[in-house]
Amino acid sequence: MKYGFLKQRLDQGDLTHLDVYFAEFMAELSATDDAQLVNVLANLAHAQSQQHSCLDMSSRTDLIAKLASLETVTTVIASERSIANTPLVLVKASDDLVLLYLQRYYQYEAEIVRQLAARNLKTGTSTAFLPMLDELFTASVEADIETTTDWQKVAAFQALTRQLTIITGGPGTGKTSTVVKILAAYLSHSNEENAKQNSNNVNDTKQPKIRLAAPTGKAASRLAQSIEGAINQLPESLRAGIPTDVSTLHRLIGTRGDGRPNRHHRGNPLNVDLLILDEVSMIDVVMFNNVLQALPPHASLILLGDPKQLPSVDNGSVLSDLCAIQTGYSQDESSRINKALATNITPVNKPNELSNAYCELKRSYRFSDIEGIGALAKSVRLGEIPDQQSNDQIHFVTAFSEATIITSMLDGYASYLSCLTDSSNHQQILTAFDRYQMLTPMREGDFSVHALNQLIMDKLNPSGSLFYHGKPIIISRNDYNLKLFNGDVGICLKSDDDNYVVIFKDEGDNVKTYLASRLPAHEACYAMTVHKSQGSEFNHVGVVIPPSDQRQREELLSRELIYTAITRAKSFVTLFSTKKSLATAIERRNHRLTGLAEFIKPQV
């Protein structure tokens, strides 16, 4: 190791070996031995490993000048989104904000904004669909109770008349049902246009190609189920043709596991006219960029998600970054919406490149803001500490041990465990398991995924065998050949020939079966991390917030983590937490340093 000060930081746990190797390599490539610069390079590598996209250099004017002088660094102005061909990029966002990037992450974020801005246009679609919107969205039911603006209807109008629509909202605000109504109006309008073309003897009357996708198999399956349920609420005449097949992002763009490029990219785009992406908060900058690259220029894009949830497991926080900038509508767009829908939307003072694309759904149809899970979620979102009084939807447990948690888990999984001993079929077993889930922020240590899974397996599988009847399994490494991906959950069952198989639901909610011996890396999942639960919903969720008595634990806890965990529940939450631990978590924000919002230009 060339630099003693890096070894000292490594020994103290401030850096990893990879951070040190990167700093030494880049220092050699940059022909510098400057200790300050070497430390900055190590800090950049460490920031990347912590899922940040860049490193804030704003307060170090001396180092900014040194960095700018290196041949390995290109200095750019954020709003110009210039191409940079050096390994490092110094981005001047403003007089007060200067960011240091690895080149590829700079290109990812700049290209994401470039792609979205280019798509943020009116489509020129006629508004002949307006009577149908009046039929699909009745103001007495759908209007927001505070403003009387029917934001679901506004979102539908945007999606039908613009090429980019970002629909956000918390759990139960109707994002999926709104999308189904959008699809019904979109297909009906397309059929009417086709009929007009046929009357003019035009032969090219192809149906629009629509694709739906989500980051994980679990999220895809849940979206498919939600769409099927919402379709049943539509008039019979509007149900035909609405797609229910939802793919994972990996399957959408044809990700391969052998190092070759994705099947779909700029040179071989997707065959799609409308793409709908759900759970966008889970998508990292690399995957989001890959999807945008694969989208043909003419296609419309609808993004769905909750920006208050945890950001993606990998680098960046795309949805929350996009929603952090000034949203709203320009003067022209607000006038257009107000005229079409008889609303009274006020325009923003300073629109930007992505104004007019956003619509936030504000009313929850699942939870009340004044009681139960909804009230708790609202308190957490606003950074307020709840009083931890149990009610019909939440049971607070402030004094607990691993043993009491295991007892609670056995009660929670009781109906699932019963299914394993009766004549339940595979679908019923998978459905029963999905009714309950224990969540924890930690993988290792007390109250962790590993500890809780091992304790419950000691009771249910005293022989300690690797596979046994009823063991729930979560995949931890992608296998593109088997089409099993990180986060997929299955159930191990003993087959008639005494072999063990594992059953999974695919994106279409069908059951697929694998020999247990063929599975890629996996682990038990009676308990899973909050991150792994994103995109899923359960009737009853148990949430463990471990005592915040260690630095590593405190760093895992955040407001976004608590919010994400409790909103996985549809009916009931059991929250194991001391008042101190809950307060510590809610007071801490999960902040990812990125520059994505800085690349968005004011509207000219």
Coordinates of C-alpha atoms in Angstrom, one line a residue:
M1 CA 0.0 0.0 0.0
K2 CA 1.6 3.2 -1.2
Y3 CA 0.0 5.8 1.1
G4 CA 0.3 5.4 4.8
F5 CA -2.6 7.8 5.5
L6 CA -4.9 5.6 3.4
K7 CA -3.8 2.6 5.4
Q8 CA -4.6 4.4 8.6
R9 CA -8.1 5.3 7.3
L10 CA -8.6 1.7 6.2
D11 CA -7.6 0.4 9.6
Q12 CA -10.1 2.8 11.2
G13 CA -12.9 1.5 9.0
D14 CA -13.4 4.7 7.1
L15 CA -12.4 3.2 3.8
T16 CA -12.6 -0.2 2.1
H17 CA -9.8 -2.0 0.3
L18 CA -11.5 -1.2 -3.0
D19 CA -11.6 2.6 -2.1
V20 CA -7.8 2.5 -1.5
Y21 CA -7.1 0.6 -4.7
F22 CA -9.2 3.0 -6.7
A23 CA -7.5 6.1 -5.1
E24 CA -4.0 4.7 -5.8
F25 CA -4.9 3.7 -9.4
M26 CA -6.5 7.1 -10.2
A27 CA -3.6 9.0 -8.5
E28 CA -1.1 7.1 -10.7
L29 CA -3.3 7.8 -13.8
S30 CA -3.5 11.5 -12.9
A31 CA 0.2 11.7 -12.2
T32 CA -0.3 13.2 -8.7
D33 CA 1.0 12.3 -5.2
D34 CA -0.9 15.2 -3.6
A35 CA -2.2 13.8 -0.3
Q36 CA -5.3 16.0 -0.4
L37 CA -6.2 14.8 -3.9
V38 CA -5.5 11.1 -3.1
N39 CA -7.9 11.4 -0.1
V40 CA -10.6 13.0 -2.4
L41 CA -10.2 10.1 -4.8
A42 CA -10.7 7.6 -2.0
N43 CA -13.7 9.6 -0.7
L44 CA -15.3 9.5 -4.1
A45 CA -14.9 5.7 -4.3
H46 CA -16.3 5.4 -0.8
A47 CA -19.3 7.6 -1.7
Q48 CA -20.1 5.4 -4.7
S49 CA -20.0 2.3 -2.5
Q50 CA -22.6 4.1 -0.2
Q51 CA -24.9 4.5 -3.2
H52 CA -24.2 8.2 -3.7
S53 CA -23.7 9.3 -7.3
C54 CA -21.1 11.9 -6.6
L55 CA -19.0 13.7 -4.0
D56 CA -19.8 17.3 -2.8
M57 CA -16.7 19.5 -3.2
S58 CA -18.5 22.8 -2.7
S59 CA -16.6 24.0 0.4
R60 CA -13.2 23.1 -0.9
T61 CA -12.2 25.8 -3.4
D62 CA -8.5 24.9 -3.1
L63 CA -9.2 21.3 -4.0
I64 CA -11.5 22.3 -6.8
A65 CA -8.7 24.2 -8.5
K66 CA -6.3 21.2 -8.0
L67 CA -8.8 18.8 -9.5
A68 CA -9.6 21.0 -12.5
S69 CA -5.9 21.1 -13.3
L70 CA -5.7 17.3 -13.7
E71 CA -5.8 15.7 -17.2
T72 CA -8.1 13.1 -15.9
V73 CA -10.8 15.7 -15.0
T74 CA -13.2 17.6 -17.2
T75 CA -15.0 20.6 -15.8
V76 CA -18.6 21.1 -17.0
I77 CA -21.6 23.3 -16.2
A78 CA -24.5 21.2 -15.0
S79 CA -27.2 22.9 -17.1
E80 CA -25.1 22.3 -20.3
R81 CA -24.9 18.5 -19.8
S82 CA -21.8 18.4 -21.9
I83 CA -20.1 15.2 -23.0
A84 CA -17.1 14.4 -20.9
N85 CA -14.5 11.8 -21.9
T86 CA -12.2 11.8 -18.9
P87 CA -12.5 9.3 -16.0
L88 CA -13.6 12.1 -13.6
V89 CA -16.0 15.0 -14.1
L90 CA -16.2 18.1 -12.0
V91 CA -19.7 19.5 -12.3
K92 CA -20.4 23.2 -11.5
A93 CA -24.1 23.2 -10.6
S94 CA -24.1 26.8 -9.1
D95 CA -21.7 29.1 -7.4
D96 CA -22.4 27.2 -4.2
L97 CA -22.5 23.6 -5.4
V98 CA -19.7 21.7 -7.1
L99 CA -19.8 17.9 -7.5
L100 CA -17.2 15.4 -8.4
Y101 CA -18.3 12.4 -10.5
L102 CA -17.0 9.2 -12.0
Q103 CA -17.6 9.8 -15.7
R104 CA -20.2 7.0 -16.1
Y105 CA -22.4 8.2 -13.3
Y106 CA -22.3 11.8 -14.7
Q107 CA -23.3 10.5 -18.1
Y108 CA -26.1 8.4 -16.6
E109 CA -27.7 11.3 -14.7
A110 CA -27.2 13.8 -17.5
E111 CA -28.6 11.4 -20.1
I112 CA -31.6 10.6 -17.9
V113 CA -32.6 14.2 -17.8
R114 CA -31.9 14.7 -21.5
Q115 CA -34.1 11.8 -22.4
L116 CA -37.0 12.8 -20.1
A117 CA -36.8 16.5 -21.2
A118 CA -36.9 15.4 -24.9
R119 CA -40.1 13.4 -24.1
N120 CA -41.8 16.1 -22.1
L121 CA -44.0 17.3 -25.0
K122 CA -47.7 17.5 -25.9
T123 CA -48.6 14.6 -28.3
G124 CA -51.2 16.5 -30.4
T125 CA -53.8 14.0 -29.5
S126 CA -57.4 15.2 -29.9
T127 CA -59.4 15.7 -26.8
A128 CA -62.3 13.6 -28.1
F129 CA -61.8 11.3 -25.1
L130 CA -63.0 14.0 -22.6
P131 CA -66.5 12.6 -22.3
M132 CA -65.0 9.2 -21.4
L133 CA -62.9 10.8 -18.7
D134 CA -66.1 12.2 -17.2
E135 CA -67.6 8.7 -17.2
L136 CA -64.5 7.1 -15.7
F137 CA -63.8 9.7 -13.1
T138 CA -66.8 10.9 -11.1
A139 CA -65.9 14.0 -9.1
S140 CA -68.1 13.0 -6.2
V141 CA -66.0 9.9 -5.6
E142 CA -62.5 10.7 -6.9
A143 CA -62.0 14.4 -6.1
D144 CA -59.5 15.3 -3.5
I145 CA -61.3 16.3 -0.3
E146 CA -59.1 19.3 0.4
T147 CA -59.0 21.0 -3.0
T148 CA -61.9 19.4 -4.8
T149 CA -59.5 18.9 -7.7
D150 CA -59.8 15.4 -9.2
W151 CA -56.0 14.7 -9.4
Q152 CA -56.6 11.2 -10.8
K153 CA -58.5 12.8 -13.7
V154 CA -55.8 15.4 -14.2
A155 CA -53.2 12.6 -14.3
A156 CA -55.3 10.8 -16.9
F157 CA -55.6 13.9 -19.0
Q158 CA -51.8 14.5 -18.9
A159 CA -51.1 10.8 -19.8
L160 CA -53.4 11.0 -22.8
T161 CA -52.1 14.3 -24.2
R162 CA -48.4 14.3 -23.2
Q163 CA -45.5 11.9 -23.9
L164 CA -44.2 11.9 -20.3
T165 CA -46.3 11.6 -17.2
I166 CA -45.0 11.1 -13.7
I167 CA -47.8 10.0 -11.3
T168 CA -46.8 9.9 -7.6
G169 CA -48.7 9.3 -4.4
G170 CA -48.6 7.3 -1.2
P171 CA -50.2 3.8 -0.7
G172 CA -53.9 3.6 -1.6
T173 CA -54.0 6.8 -3.6
G174 CA -55.1 5.0 -6.7
K175 CA -52.1 5.0 -8.9
T176 CA -52.9 1.6 -10.4
S177 CA -56.6 2.2 -10.8
T178 CA -55.9 5.5 -12.5
V179 CA -53.5 3.8 -14.9
V180 CA -56.2 1.2 -15.8
K181 CA -58.6 4.0 -16.6
I182 CA -55.9 5.7 -18.6
L183 CA -55.5 2.5 -20.6
A184 CA -59.2 2.1 -21.1
A185 CA -59.5 5.6 -22.5
Y186 CA -56.2 5.3 -24.5
L187 CA -57.4 2.0 -26.2
S188 CA -60.9 3.3 -26.8
H189 CA -59.6 6.5 -28.3
S190 CA -57.2 4.5 -30.5
N191 CA -60.0 2.3 -31.7
E192 CA -62.1 5.3 -32.6
E193 CA -59.1 6.7 -34.6
N194 CA -58.7 3.4 -36.3
A195 CA -62.3 3.3 -37.2
K196 CA -62.0 6.7 -38.8
Q197 CA -58.9 5.5 -40.8
N198 CA -60.9 2.5 -41.9
S199 CA -63.7 4.7 -43.2
N200 CA -61.0 6.5 -45.3
N201 CA -59.8 3.1 -46.7
V202 CA -56.5 3.3 -44.8
N203 CA -55.1 -0.1 -44.1
D204 CA -52.5 0.6 -41.4
T205 CA -54.7 0.3 -38.3
K206 CA -52.5 -1.5 -36.0
Q207 CA -53.3 -1.7 -32.3
P208 CA -51.0 0.4 -30.1
K209 CA -48.3 -1.7 -28.4
I210 CA -48.4 -1.3 -24.6
R211 CA -45.9 -2.7 -22.1
L212 CA -46.0 -2.7 -18.3
A213 CA -43.0 -3.3 -16.1
A214 CA -41.7 -3.2 -12.5
P215 CA -38.3 -3.6 -10.9
T216 CA -38.8 -7.0 -9.4
G217 CA -40.9 -10.1 -10.0
K218 CA -42.8 -9.5 -6.7
A219 CA -43.6 -5.9 -7.8
A220 CA -44.6 -7.1 -11.3
S221 CA -46.9 -9.8 -9.8
R222 CA -48.5 -7.3 -7.5
L223 CA -49.1 -4.8 -10.3
A224 CA -50.6 -7.5 -12.5
Q225 CA -53.0 -8.5 -9.6
S226 CA -53.9 -4.9 -9.0
I227 CA -54.6 -4.3 -12.7
E228 CA -56.9 -7.4 -12.9
G229 CA -58.8 -6.2 -9.9
A230 CA -59.2 -2.6 -11.3
I231 CA -60.3 -3.9 -14.7
N232 CA -63.2 -5.6 -13.0
Q233 CA -64.4 -2.2 -11.8
L234 CA -64.6 -0.8 -15.3
P235 CA -67.8 -0.9 -17.5
E236 CA -67.8 -4.2 -19.5
S237 CA -67.4 -2.3 -22.8
L238 CA -64.1 -0.8 -21.8
R239 CA -62.3 -4.0 -20.4
A240 CA -61.2 -5.6 -23.7
G241 CA -57.6 -5.2 -24.7
I242 CA -56.2 -3.8 -21.4
P243 CA -52.9 -5.7 -20.8
T244 CA -52.3 -7.6 -17.6
D245 CA -48.9 -9.0 -18.4
V246 CA -46.3 -7.2 -16.4
S247 CA -42.6 -8.0 -16.9
T248 CA -39.6 -7.3 -14.8
L249 CA -37.2 -4.6 -16.1
H250 CA -34.6 -7.3 -16.7
R251 CA -37.0 -9.1 -19.0
L252 CA -38.3 -5.9 -20.6
I253 CA -34.9 -4.9 -21.9
G254 CA -33.5 -8.4 -22.2
T255 CA -30.7 -8.3 -19.6
R256 CA -28.2 -11.1 -20.1
G257 CA -26.0 -12.6 -17.5
D258 CA -23.0 -13.3 -19.8
G259 CA -21.7 -9.7 -20.1
R260 CA -23.2 -9.1 -23.5
P261 CA -25.3 -5.9 -23.9
N262 CA -29.0 -5.8 -23.2
R263 CA -31.1 -7.1 -26.1
H264 CA -32.9 -3.8 -26.3
H265 CA -31.0 -0.5 -26.5
R266 CA -30.8 2.6 -28.6
G267 CA -29.7 0.6 -31.7
N268 CA -32.5 -2.1 -31.1
P269 CA -35.3 -0.3 -29.3
L270 CA -38.4 -1.9 -27.8
N271 CA -41.4 -2.3 -30.0
V272 CA -43.7 -0.2 -27.9
D273 CA -46.0 2.8 -28.1
L274 CA -46.7 3.2 -24.4
L275 CA -44.5 2.0 -21.6
I276 CA -45.7 2.1 -18.0
L277 CA -43.1 1.6 -15.2
D278 CA -44.3 1.0 -11.6
E279 CA -42.3 1.3 -8.3
V280 CA -39.9 3.8 -9.9
S281 CA -38.5 4.6 -6.4
M282 CA -36.8 1.2 -6.6
I283 CA -35.0 1.8 -9.9
D284 CA -31.4 2.9 -9.8
V285 CA -29.7 5.3 -12.2
V286 CA -28.1 2.5 -14.3
M287 CA -31.2 0.5 -14.9
F288 CA -33.3 3.7 -15.5
N289 CA -30.8 4.9 -18.0
N290 CA -30.9 1.5 -19.7
V291 CA -34.7 1.5 -20.0
L292 CA -34.8 5.0 -21.4
Q293 CA -32.1 4.1 -24.0
A294 CA -34.3 1.2 -25.1
L295 CA -37.4 3.3 -25.5
P296 CA -38.1 4.5 -29.1
P297 CA -38.4 8.3 -29.6
H298 CA -42.2 8.2 -30.4
A299 CA -43.2 6.1 -27.3
S300 CA -45.1 7.6 -24.4
L301 CA -43.9 7.0 -20.9
I302 CA -45.8 6.8 -17.6
L303 CA -43.9 6.6 -14.4
L304 CA -45.6 5.5 -11.1
G305 CA -44.2 5.6 -7.6
D306 CA -43.9 7.0 -4.1
P307 CA -40.9 9.3 -3.7
K308 CA -41.2 9.0 0.1
Q309 CA -40.1 5.4 0.1
L310 CA -36.5 4.1 0.4
P311 CA -34.4 4.8 -2.6
S312 CA -33.0 2.0 -4.8
V313 CA -30.6 -0.5 -3.4
D314 CA -28.0 0.6 -5.9
N315 CA -26.7 4.1 -6.7
G316 CA -29.0 7.1 -7.0
S317 CA -32.5 8.1 -6.0
V318 CA -34.1 8.9 -9.3
L319 CA -37.8 9.4 -8.3
S320 CA -37.2 11.5 -5.2
D321 CA -34.6 13.6 -7.1
L322 CA -37.1 14.2 -9.9
C323 CA -39.8 15.1 -7.4
A324 CA -37.5 17.3 -5.3
I325 CA -37.4 20.1 -8.0
Q326 CA -40.2 22.6 -8.4
T327 CA -43.0 20.7 -9.9
G328 CA -46.4 21.9 -11.2
Y329 CA -47.7 23.4 -14.4
S330 CA -46.7 26.3 -16.7
Q331 CA -49.1 29.0 -17.5
D332 CA -50.1 27.5 -20.8
E333 CA -50.4 23.9 -19.5
S334 CA -52.5 25.0 -16.4
S335 CA -54.8 27.0 -18.7
R336 CA -55.2 24.0 -21.0
I337 CA -56.0 21.6 -18.1
N338 CA -58.4 24.1 -16.4
K339 CA -60.3 24.6 -19.7
A340 CA -60.6 20.9 -20.4
L341 CA -61.4 19.7 -17.0
A342 CA -63.0 22.8 -15.4
T343 CA -60.4 22.8 -12.6
N344 CA -58.6 25.8 -11.1
I345 CA -54.9 24.8 -11.1
T346 CA -52.5 27.6 -10.3
P347 CA -49.3 27.8 -12.5
V348 CA -45.8 27.8 -11.0
N349 CA -43.8 30.9 -11.2
K350 CA -40.6 29.4 -12.6
P351 CA -41.3 26.3 -14.8
N352 CA -38.5 24.0 -15.8
E353 CA -37.8 21.4 -18.5
L354 CA -39.8 18.8 -16.6
S355 CA -42.7 20.9 -15.5
N356 CA -46.2 19.7 -16.7
A357 CA -45.0 16.1 -16.4
Y358 CA -45.9 15.6 -12.7
C359 CA -49.2 14.8 -11.0
E360 CA -49.4 13.9 -7.3
L361 CA -52.4 11.9 -6.1
K362 CA -53.1 13.2 -2.7
R363 CA -56.1 11.3 -1.3
S364 CA -55.6 7.8 0.1
Y365 CA -58.6 5.5 -0.4
R366 CA -57.0 2.8 1.8
F367 CA -56.0 4.7 4.9
S368 CA -57.2 7.6 6.9
D369 CA -54.8 10.4 7.7
I370 CA -56.2 10.7 11.2
E371 CA -56.0 7.2 12.5
G372 CA -54.3 3.8 12.1
I373 CA -51.7 3.0 9.6
G374 CA -52.4 6.2 7.5
A375 CA -51.9 8.5 10.5
L376 CA -48.7 6.7 11.5
A377 CA -47.4 6.9 7.9
K378 CA -48.2 10.6 7.8
S379 CA -46.5 11.3 11.1
V380 CA -43.4 9.5 9.9
R381 CA -43.4 11.3 6.5
L382 CA -43.6 14.6 8.3
G383 CA -40.9 13.7 10.8
E384 CA -43.2 13.6 13.8
I385 CA -42.8 11.1 16.6
P386 CA -46.0 9.1 17.2
D387 CA -47.3 8.5 20.8
Q388 CA -47.0 4.7 20.3
Q389 CA -50.6 4.0 21.4
S390 CA -51.9 0.8 19.9
N391 CA -55.2 0.9 17.9
D392 CA -57.2 -1.3 15.5
Q393 CA -54.5 -1.2 12.9
I394 CA -51.3 -0.9 14.8
H395 CA -49.9 -2.8 17.8
F396 CA -46.8 -1.1 19.4
V397 CA -44.5 -3.4 21.3
T398 CA -41.9 -1.3 23.3
A399 CA -40.4 -4.1 25.4
F400 CA -39.3 -7.2 23.4
S401 CA -36.7 -9.8 22.8
E402 CA -35.8 -12.1 19.9
A403 CA -37.9 -14.8 21.7
T404 CA -41.0 -12.6 21.8
I405 CA -40.6 -11.7 18.2
I406 CA -40.3 -15.4 17.2
T407 CA -43.6 -16.1 19.1
S408 CA -45.2 -13.2 17.2
M409 CA -43.9 -14.6 13.9
L410 CA -45.2 -18.1 14.5
D411 CA -48.6 -16.5 15.2
G412 CA -48.4 -14.4 12.0
Y413 CA -47.5 -17.4 9.9
A414 CA -50.1 -19.7 11.5
S415 CA -52.4 -19.9 8.5
Y416 CA -49.5 -20.5 6.2
L417 CA -48.1 -23.3 8.4
S418 CA -51.6 -24.9 8.4
C419 CA -51.7 -24.8 4.6
L420 CA -48.6 -26.9 4.5
T421 CA -50.3 -29.8 6.3
D422 CA -53.7 -29.8 4.5
S423 CA -54.6 -30.3 0.8
S424 CA -53.9 -26.7 -0.2
N425 CA -52.6 -26.3 -3.8
H426 CA -49.5 -24.4 -4.8
Q427 CA -51.3 -21.1 -5.4
Q428 CA -53.0 -21.3 -2.1
I429 CA -49.7 -22.0 -0.3
L430 CA -48.0 -19.0 -1.9
T431 CA -51.0 -16.8 -1.2
A432 CA -51.1 -17.8 2.4
F433 CA -47.4 -17.0 2.9
D434 CA -47.9 -13.5 1.4
R435 CA -50.5 -12.6 4.1
Y436 CA -47.8 -11.9 6.7
Q437 CA -44.1 -10.8 6.7
M438 CA -41.6 -9.8 9.3
L439 CA -39.3 -6.9 8.3
T440 CA -36.1 -5.7 9.8
P441 CA -33.5 -3.2 8.6
M442 CA -30.5 -5.4 9.4
R443 CA -29.0 -8.5 7.8
E444 CA -26.6 -9.4 10.6
G445 CA -26.5 -9.1 14.4
D446 CA -29.3 -9.1 17.0
F447 CA -32.8 -8.7 15.6
S448 CA -31.4 -9.2 12.1
V449 CA -32.7 -11.2 9.1
H450 CA -30.1 -13.8 9.8
A451 CA -30.8 -14.1 13.5
L452 CA -34.6 -14.2 13.3
N453 CA -34.6 -16.7 10.4
Q454 CA -32.2 -19.0 12.2
L455 CA -34.3 -18.9 15.4
I456 CA -37.6 -19.7 13.7
M457 CA -35.9 -22.5 11.7
D458 CA -34.5 -24.0 14.8
K459 CA -38.2 -24.4 15.9
L460 CA -39.7 -25.5 12.6
N461 CA -36.7 -27.5 11.3
P462 CA -34.9 -29.0 14.3
S463 CA -32.9 -31.4 12.1
G464 CA -31.1 -28.4 10.6
S465 CA -31.5 -29.8 7.0
L466 CA -30.8 -27.3 4.2
F467 CA -34.2 -28.0 2.5
Y468 CA -37.4 -28.9 4.2
H469 CA -41.2 -28.8 3.5
G470 CA -42.4 -25.3 3.9
K471 CA -39.2 -23.4 4.0
P472 CA -39.7 -19.9 2.4
I473 CA -36.7 -18.9 0.2
I474 CA -35.6 -15.6 -1.2
I475 CA -33.2 -15.4 -4.2
S476 CA -30.1 -13.3 -3.5
R477 CA -28.4 -13.5 -6.9
N478 CA -29.8 -13.2 -10.4
D479 CA -29.9 -16.2 -12.6
Y480 CA -30.9 -15.1 -16.1
N481 CA -31.0 -18.6 -17.5
L482 CA -33.5 -19.8 -14.9
K483 CA -35.2 -16.4 -14.9
L484 CA -34.9 -16.1 -11.2
F485 CA -33.9 -12.7 -9.8
N486 CA -32.7 -11.1 -6.6
G487 CA -35.8 -10.7 -4.4
D488 CA -37.9 -13.4 -5.8
V489 CA -39.7 -15.4 -3.1
G490 CA -40.6 -19.1 -3.3
I491 CA -41.7 -22.0 -1.0
C492 CA -39.8 -25.2 -0.7
L493 CA -42.0 -28.3 -0.8
K494 CA -41.4 -32.0 -0.7
S495 CA -42.6 -33.7 -3.9
D496 CA -44.2 -37.1 -4.3
D497 CA -40.9 -38.6 -5.3
D498 CA -39.3 -37.3 -2.0
N499 CA -37.3 -34.6 -3.8
Y500 CA -37.5 -31.0 -2.8
V501 CA -38.9 -28.4 -5.3
V502 CA -39.4 -24.7 -4.9
I503 CA -42.4 -22.9 -6.2
F504 CA -42.5 -19.3 -7.3
K505 CA -45.0 -16.9 -8.8
D506 CA -44.0 -15.4 -12.1
E507 CA -44.9 -11.9 -13.2
G508 CA -48.2 -13.2 -14.5
D509 CA -49.1 -14.8 -11.2
N510 CA -48.6 -18.3 -12.6
V511 CA -46.7 -20.9 -10.5
K512 CA -43.3 -22.0 -11.8
T513 CA -41.4 -25.0 -10.2
Y514 CA -37.7 -25.6 -9.8
L515 CA -35.7 -28.4 -8.3
A516 CA -34.3 -27.0 -5.0
S517 CA -30.8 -28.2 -6.0
R518 CA -30.8 -26.0 -9.1
L519 CA -31.5 -22.7 -7.3
P520 CA -29.0 -19.8 -7.5
A521 CA -27.8 -18.3 -4.2
H522 CA -30.7 -17.9 -1.8
E523 CA -31.6 -17.8 1.9
A524 CA -34.6 -18.3 4.2
C525 CA -37.1 -15.4 4.4
Y526 CA -39.4 -15.8 7.3
A527 CA -37.9 -12.4 8.0
M528 CA -36.6 -10.1 5.2
T529 CA -35.0 -6.7 5.0
V530 CA -37.2 -3.6 4.5
H531 CA -35.3 -3.0 1.2
K532 CA -36.3 -6.5 -0.1
S533 CA -39.9 -5.9 0.8
Q534 CA -40.3 -2.9 -1.5
G535 CA -42.8 -3.5 -4.3
S536 CA -44.7 -6.0 -2.0
E537 CA -47.8 -5.8 0.1
F538 CA -49.0 -8.0 3.0
N539 CA -52.1 -8.0 5.1
H540 CA -50.1 -8.0 8.3
V541 CA -46.5 -6.7 8.6
G542 CA -44.2 -7.1 11.6
V543 CA -41.5 -4.4 11.8
V544 CA -38.5 -4.6 14.1
I545 CA -36.6 -1.4 14.9
P546 CA -33.5 -2.6 16.8
P547 CA -32.2 -0.6 19.7
S548 CA -30.1 2.3 18.3
D549 CA -27.1 1.6 20.5
Q550 CA -24.5 1.0 17.7
R551 CA -23.3 3.3 14.9
Q552 CA -23.9 0.7 12.3
R553 CA -27.5 0.3 13.4
E554 CA -28.1 4.1 13.5
E555 CA -26.8 4.4 10.0
L556 CA -29.3 1.8 8.7
L557 CA -32.3 3.5 10.4
S558 CA -34.1 6.3 8.6
R559 CA -37.5 8.0 8.2
E560 CA -37.8 6.5 4.7
L561 CA -37.1 3.0 6.0
I562 CA -39.9 3.3 8.7
Y563 CA -42.3 4.7 6.1
T564 CA -41.5 2.0 3.6
A565 CA -41.9 -0.7 6.2
I566 CA -45.2 0.3 7.6
T567 CA -46.8 1.0 4.2
R568 CA -46.1 -2.6 3.1
A569 CA -49.1 -3.4 5.3
K570 CA -52.7 -3.4 4.0
S571 CA -54.5 -4.1 7.2
F572 CA -52.3 -4.4 10.3
V573 CA -48.8 -3.5 11.6
T574 CA -47.0 -4.9 14.7
L575 CA -44.2 -2.5 15.4
F576 CA -41.4 -3.6 17.8
S577 CA -39.5 -0.5 18.8
T578 CA -38.5 1.5 21.8
K579 CA -39.5 5.2 21.8
K580 CA -35.8 6.1 21.5
S581 CA -35.1 3.9 18.5
L582 CA -38.3 5.0 16.7
A583 CA -37.4 8.7 17.3
T584 CA -33.8 8.1 16.1
A585 CA -35.0 6.5 12.9
I586 CA -37.6 9.2 12.1
E587 CA -35.2 12.0 12.7
R588 CA -32.6 10.6 10.3
R589 CA -33.1 11.1 6.6
N590 CA -31.8 8.7 4.0
H591 CA -30.1 11.2 1.8
R592 CA -28.4 10.2 -1.4
L593 CA -26.1 12.8 -2.9
T594 CA -26.8 13.1 -6.6
G595 CA -26.8 15.9 -9.1
L596 CA -29.7 14.7 -11.2
A597 CA -31.9 17.7 -10.3
E598 CA -29.1 20.1 -11.1
F599 CA -29.1 19.0 -14.7
I600 CA -32.7 20.1 -15.2
K601 CA -32.8 23.5 -16.9
P602 CA -35.3 26.3 -16.3
Q603 CA -37.9 26.6 -19.0
V604 CA -37.1 29.2 -21.6

